[in-house]
Every structure is written in structure tokens, then in C-alpha cells.
Short mmCIF file of N, CA and C in Angstrom, two decimals:
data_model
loop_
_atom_site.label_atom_id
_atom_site.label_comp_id
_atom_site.label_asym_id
_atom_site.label_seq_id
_atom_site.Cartn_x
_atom_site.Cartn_y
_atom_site.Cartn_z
N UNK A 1 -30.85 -12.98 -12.92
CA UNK A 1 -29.53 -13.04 -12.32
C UNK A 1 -29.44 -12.03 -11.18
N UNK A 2 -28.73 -12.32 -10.45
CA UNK A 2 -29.22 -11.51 -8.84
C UNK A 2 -27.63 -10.61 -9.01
N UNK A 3 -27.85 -9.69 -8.26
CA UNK A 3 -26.51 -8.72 -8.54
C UNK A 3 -25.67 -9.00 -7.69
N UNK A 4 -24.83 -8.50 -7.74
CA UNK A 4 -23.75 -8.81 -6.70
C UNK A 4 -22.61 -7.50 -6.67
N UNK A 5 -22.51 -7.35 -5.27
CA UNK A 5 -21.51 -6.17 -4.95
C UNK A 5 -20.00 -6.37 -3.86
N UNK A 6 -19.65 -6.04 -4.08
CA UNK A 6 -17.62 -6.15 -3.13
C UNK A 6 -18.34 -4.96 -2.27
N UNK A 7 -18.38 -5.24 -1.12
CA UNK A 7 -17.61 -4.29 -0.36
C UNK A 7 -16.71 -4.03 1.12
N UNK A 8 -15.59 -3.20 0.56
CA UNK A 8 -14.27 -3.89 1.24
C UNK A 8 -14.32 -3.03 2.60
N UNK A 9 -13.29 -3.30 3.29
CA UNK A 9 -13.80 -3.04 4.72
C UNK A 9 -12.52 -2.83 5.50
N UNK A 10 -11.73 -1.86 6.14
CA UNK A 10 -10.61 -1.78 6.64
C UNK A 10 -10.40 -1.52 8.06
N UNK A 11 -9.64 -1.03 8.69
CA UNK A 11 -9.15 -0.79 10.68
C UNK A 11 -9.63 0.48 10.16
N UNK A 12 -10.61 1.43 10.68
CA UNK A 12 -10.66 2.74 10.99
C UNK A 12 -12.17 3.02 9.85
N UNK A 13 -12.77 2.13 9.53
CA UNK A 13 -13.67 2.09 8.34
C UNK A 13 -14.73 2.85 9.86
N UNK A 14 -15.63 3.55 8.76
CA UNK A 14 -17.00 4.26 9.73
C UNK A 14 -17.94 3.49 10.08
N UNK A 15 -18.15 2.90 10.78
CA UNK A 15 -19.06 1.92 11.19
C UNK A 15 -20.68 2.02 10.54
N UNK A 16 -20.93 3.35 10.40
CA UNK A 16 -22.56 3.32 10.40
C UNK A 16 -22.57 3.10 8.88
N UNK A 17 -21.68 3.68 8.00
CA UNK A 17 -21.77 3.90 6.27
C UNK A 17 -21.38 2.15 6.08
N UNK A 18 -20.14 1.58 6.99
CA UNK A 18 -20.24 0.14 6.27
C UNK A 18 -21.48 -0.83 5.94
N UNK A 19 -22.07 -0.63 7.61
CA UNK A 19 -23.24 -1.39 8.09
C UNK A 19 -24.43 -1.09 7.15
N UNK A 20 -24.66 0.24 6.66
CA UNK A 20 -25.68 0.60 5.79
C UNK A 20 -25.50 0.18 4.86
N UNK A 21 -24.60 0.62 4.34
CA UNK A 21 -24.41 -0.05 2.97
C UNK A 21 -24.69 -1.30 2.83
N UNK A 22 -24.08 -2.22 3.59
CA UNK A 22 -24.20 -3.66 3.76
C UNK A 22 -25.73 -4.21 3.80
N UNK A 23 -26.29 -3.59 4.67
CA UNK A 23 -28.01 -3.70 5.40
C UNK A 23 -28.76 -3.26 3.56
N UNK A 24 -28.69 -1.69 3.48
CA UNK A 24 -29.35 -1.47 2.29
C UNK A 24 -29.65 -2.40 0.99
N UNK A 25 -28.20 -3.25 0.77
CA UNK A 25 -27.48 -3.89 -0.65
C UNK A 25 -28.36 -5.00 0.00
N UNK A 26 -28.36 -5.38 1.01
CA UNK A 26 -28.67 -6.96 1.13
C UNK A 26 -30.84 -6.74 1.16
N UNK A 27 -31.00 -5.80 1.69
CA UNK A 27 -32.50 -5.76 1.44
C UNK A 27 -32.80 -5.64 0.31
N UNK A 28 -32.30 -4.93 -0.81
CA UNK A 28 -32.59 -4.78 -1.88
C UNK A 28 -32.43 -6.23 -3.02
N UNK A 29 -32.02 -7.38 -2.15
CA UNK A 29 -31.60 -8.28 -3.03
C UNK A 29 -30.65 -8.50 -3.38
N UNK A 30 -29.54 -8.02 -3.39
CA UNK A 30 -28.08 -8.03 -4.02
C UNK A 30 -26.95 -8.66 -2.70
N UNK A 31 -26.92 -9.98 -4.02
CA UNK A 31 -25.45 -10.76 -2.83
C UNK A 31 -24.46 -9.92 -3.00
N UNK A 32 -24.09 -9.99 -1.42
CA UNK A 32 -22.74 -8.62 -0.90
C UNK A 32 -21.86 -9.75 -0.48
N UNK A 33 -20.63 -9.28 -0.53
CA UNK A 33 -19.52 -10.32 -0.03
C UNK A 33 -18.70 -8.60 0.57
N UNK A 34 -18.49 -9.42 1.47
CA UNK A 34 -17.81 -8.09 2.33
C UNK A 34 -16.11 -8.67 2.74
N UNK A 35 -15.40 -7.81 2.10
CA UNK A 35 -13.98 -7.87 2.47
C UNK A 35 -13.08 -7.61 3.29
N UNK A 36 -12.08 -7.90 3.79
CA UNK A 36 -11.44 -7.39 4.63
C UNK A 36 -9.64 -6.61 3.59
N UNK A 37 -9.71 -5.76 4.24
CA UNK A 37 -8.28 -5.45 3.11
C UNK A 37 -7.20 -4.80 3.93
N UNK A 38 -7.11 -5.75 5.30
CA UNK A 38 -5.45 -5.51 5.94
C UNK A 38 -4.51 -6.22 5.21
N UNK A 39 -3.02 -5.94 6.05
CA UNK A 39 -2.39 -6.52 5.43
C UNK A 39 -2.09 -7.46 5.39
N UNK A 40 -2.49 -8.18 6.91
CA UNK A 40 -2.05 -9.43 7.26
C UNK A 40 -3.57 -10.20 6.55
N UNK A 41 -2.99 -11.23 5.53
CA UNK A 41 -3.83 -11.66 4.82
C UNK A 41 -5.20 -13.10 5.27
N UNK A 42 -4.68 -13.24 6.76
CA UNK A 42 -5.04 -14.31 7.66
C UNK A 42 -6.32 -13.34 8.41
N UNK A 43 -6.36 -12.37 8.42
CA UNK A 43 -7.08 -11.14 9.24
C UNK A 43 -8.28 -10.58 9.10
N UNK A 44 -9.67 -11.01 9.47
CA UNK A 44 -10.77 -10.59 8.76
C UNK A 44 -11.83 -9.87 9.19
N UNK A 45 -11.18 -9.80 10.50
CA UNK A 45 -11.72 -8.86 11.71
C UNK A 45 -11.01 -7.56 11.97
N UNK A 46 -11.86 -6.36 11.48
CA UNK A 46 -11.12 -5.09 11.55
C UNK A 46 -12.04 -4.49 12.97
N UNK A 47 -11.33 -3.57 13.01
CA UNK A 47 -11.21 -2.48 14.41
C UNK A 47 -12.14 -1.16 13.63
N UNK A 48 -13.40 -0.69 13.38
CA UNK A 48 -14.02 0.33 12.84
C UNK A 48 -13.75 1.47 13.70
N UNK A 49 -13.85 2.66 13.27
CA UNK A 49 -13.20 3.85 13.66
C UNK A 49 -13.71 4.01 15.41
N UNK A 50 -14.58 3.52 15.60
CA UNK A 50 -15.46 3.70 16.83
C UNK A 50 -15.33 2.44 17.69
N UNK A 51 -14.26 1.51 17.63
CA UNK A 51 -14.15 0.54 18.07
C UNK A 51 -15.04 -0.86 18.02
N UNK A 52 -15.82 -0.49 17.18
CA UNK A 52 -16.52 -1.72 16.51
C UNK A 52 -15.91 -2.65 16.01
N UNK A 53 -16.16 -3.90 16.27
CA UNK A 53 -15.31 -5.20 15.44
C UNK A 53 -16.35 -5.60 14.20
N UNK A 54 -15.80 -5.50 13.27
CA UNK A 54 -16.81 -5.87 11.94
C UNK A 54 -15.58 -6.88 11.29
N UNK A 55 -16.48 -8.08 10.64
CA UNK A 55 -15.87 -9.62 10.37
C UNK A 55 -15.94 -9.62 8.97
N UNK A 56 -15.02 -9.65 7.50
CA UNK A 56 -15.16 -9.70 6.38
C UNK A 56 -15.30 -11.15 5.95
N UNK A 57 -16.60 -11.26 5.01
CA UNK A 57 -16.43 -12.84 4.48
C UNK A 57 -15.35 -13.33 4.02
N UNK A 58 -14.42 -12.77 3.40
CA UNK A 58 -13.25 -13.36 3.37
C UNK A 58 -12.10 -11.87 3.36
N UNK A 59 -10.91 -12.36 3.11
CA UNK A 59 -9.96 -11.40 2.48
C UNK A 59 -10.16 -10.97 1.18
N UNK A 60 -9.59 -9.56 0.66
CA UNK A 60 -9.79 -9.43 -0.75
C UNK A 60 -8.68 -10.03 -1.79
N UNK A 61 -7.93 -10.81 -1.17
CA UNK A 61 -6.82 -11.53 -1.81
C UNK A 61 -7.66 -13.12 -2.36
N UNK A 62 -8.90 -13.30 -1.37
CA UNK A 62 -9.52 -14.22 -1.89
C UNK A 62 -10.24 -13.92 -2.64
N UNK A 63 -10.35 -13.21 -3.52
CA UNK A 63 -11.41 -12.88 -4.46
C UNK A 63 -10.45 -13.13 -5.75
N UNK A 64 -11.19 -13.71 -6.24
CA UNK A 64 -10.08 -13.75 -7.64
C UNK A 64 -10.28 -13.39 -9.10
N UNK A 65 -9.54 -13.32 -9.63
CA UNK A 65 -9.61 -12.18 -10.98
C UNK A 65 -10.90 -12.40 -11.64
N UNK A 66 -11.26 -13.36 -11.97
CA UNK A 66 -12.61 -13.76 -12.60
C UNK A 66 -13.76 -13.36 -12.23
N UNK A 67 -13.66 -13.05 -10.70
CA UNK A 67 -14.80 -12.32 -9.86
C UNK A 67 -15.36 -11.43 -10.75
N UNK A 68 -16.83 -11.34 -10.64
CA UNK A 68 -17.40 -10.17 -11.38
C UNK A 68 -18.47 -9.70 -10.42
N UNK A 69 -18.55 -8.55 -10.19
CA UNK A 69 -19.34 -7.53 -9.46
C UNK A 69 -19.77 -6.91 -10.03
N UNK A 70 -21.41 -6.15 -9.76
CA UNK A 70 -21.69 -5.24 -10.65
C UNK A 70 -21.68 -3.53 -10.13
N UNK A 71 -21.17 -3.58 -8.73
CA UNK A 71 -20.71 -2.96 -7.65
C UNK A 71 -19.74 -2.69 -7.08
N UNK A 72 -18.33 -2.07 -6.49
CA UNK A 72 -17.94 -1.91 -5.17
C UNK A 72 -18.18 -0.70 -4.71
N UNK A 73 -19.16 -0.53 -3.58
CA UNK A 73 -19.55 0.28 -2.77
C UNK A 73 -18.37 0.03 -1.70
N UNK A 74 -18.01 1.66 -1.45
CA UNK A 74 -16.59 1.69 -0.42
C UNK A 74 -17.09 2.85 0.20
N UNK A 75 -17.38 2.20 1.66
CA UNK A 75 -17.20 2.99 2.99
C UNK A 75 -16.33 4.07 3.54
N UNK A 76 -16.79 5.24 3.50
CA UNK A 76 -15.87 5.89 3.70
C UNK A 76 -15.16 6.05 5.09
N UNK A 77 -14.33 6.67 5.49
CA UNK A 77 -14.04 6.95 6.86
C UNK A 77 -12.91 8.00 6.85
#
């Protein structure tokens, strides 16, 4: 069974810790689903602290309770 990790992603997130994280989890094998967690729930493209545009596979409103992760790695900023 292949692992799987959340990790969520906001306007002002650090660009290099998201991207790593993301890069690291996915070399190692582990499906990542990357979130977006503004408010506007239509919104999946955030603004990273450095003006980077980074795109979440979905919203975290789309994730739903049943979801199971064995992970959320959260980016700091």
C-alpha cells in the first residue's frame, strides 16, 4: 500500500520548504495531494511569500472526512 500525505498550502507559504517537501514525499514514493486552504473555496492558486504562484490539487474542503493520510507535512512560513 503506497503512503499518502496532505500537504496544505496557503498566500504567504515559503516557497522552498513547500516545494521540498512536495519534491522529497513524491521521490520517496508517497502520493501527495497538495491543498490549497484560502478562503475563497473556488481558489487554488496561492501567492507564496516570494511571489511564487504554487497551484493546489484541490481545496482542503475537498478532501473529505474519510480521507486517510498517513502524513500532513505543513510548510512553514
Amino acid at each position: 500500500m503506497q503512503a499518502r500525505a496532505l500537504v496544505p498550502i496557503a498566500d504567504g507559504t515559503e516557497e522552498i520548504e513547500a516545494v521540498t517537501i512536495i519534491d522529497t514525499l513524491v521521490r520517496g514514493g508517497v502520493e501527495v495531494t497538495v491543498t490549497s486552504v484560502t478562503e475563497d473555496a473556488t481558489r487554488l492558486e496561492i501567492t507564496a511569500s516570494r511571489g511564487v504562484k504554487l497551484v493546489g490539487d484541490c481545496h482542503i474542503t475537498a478532501v473529505g472526512d474519510s480521507s486517510v493520510f498517513d502524513v500532513i507535512a505543513v510548510p512553514g512560513g
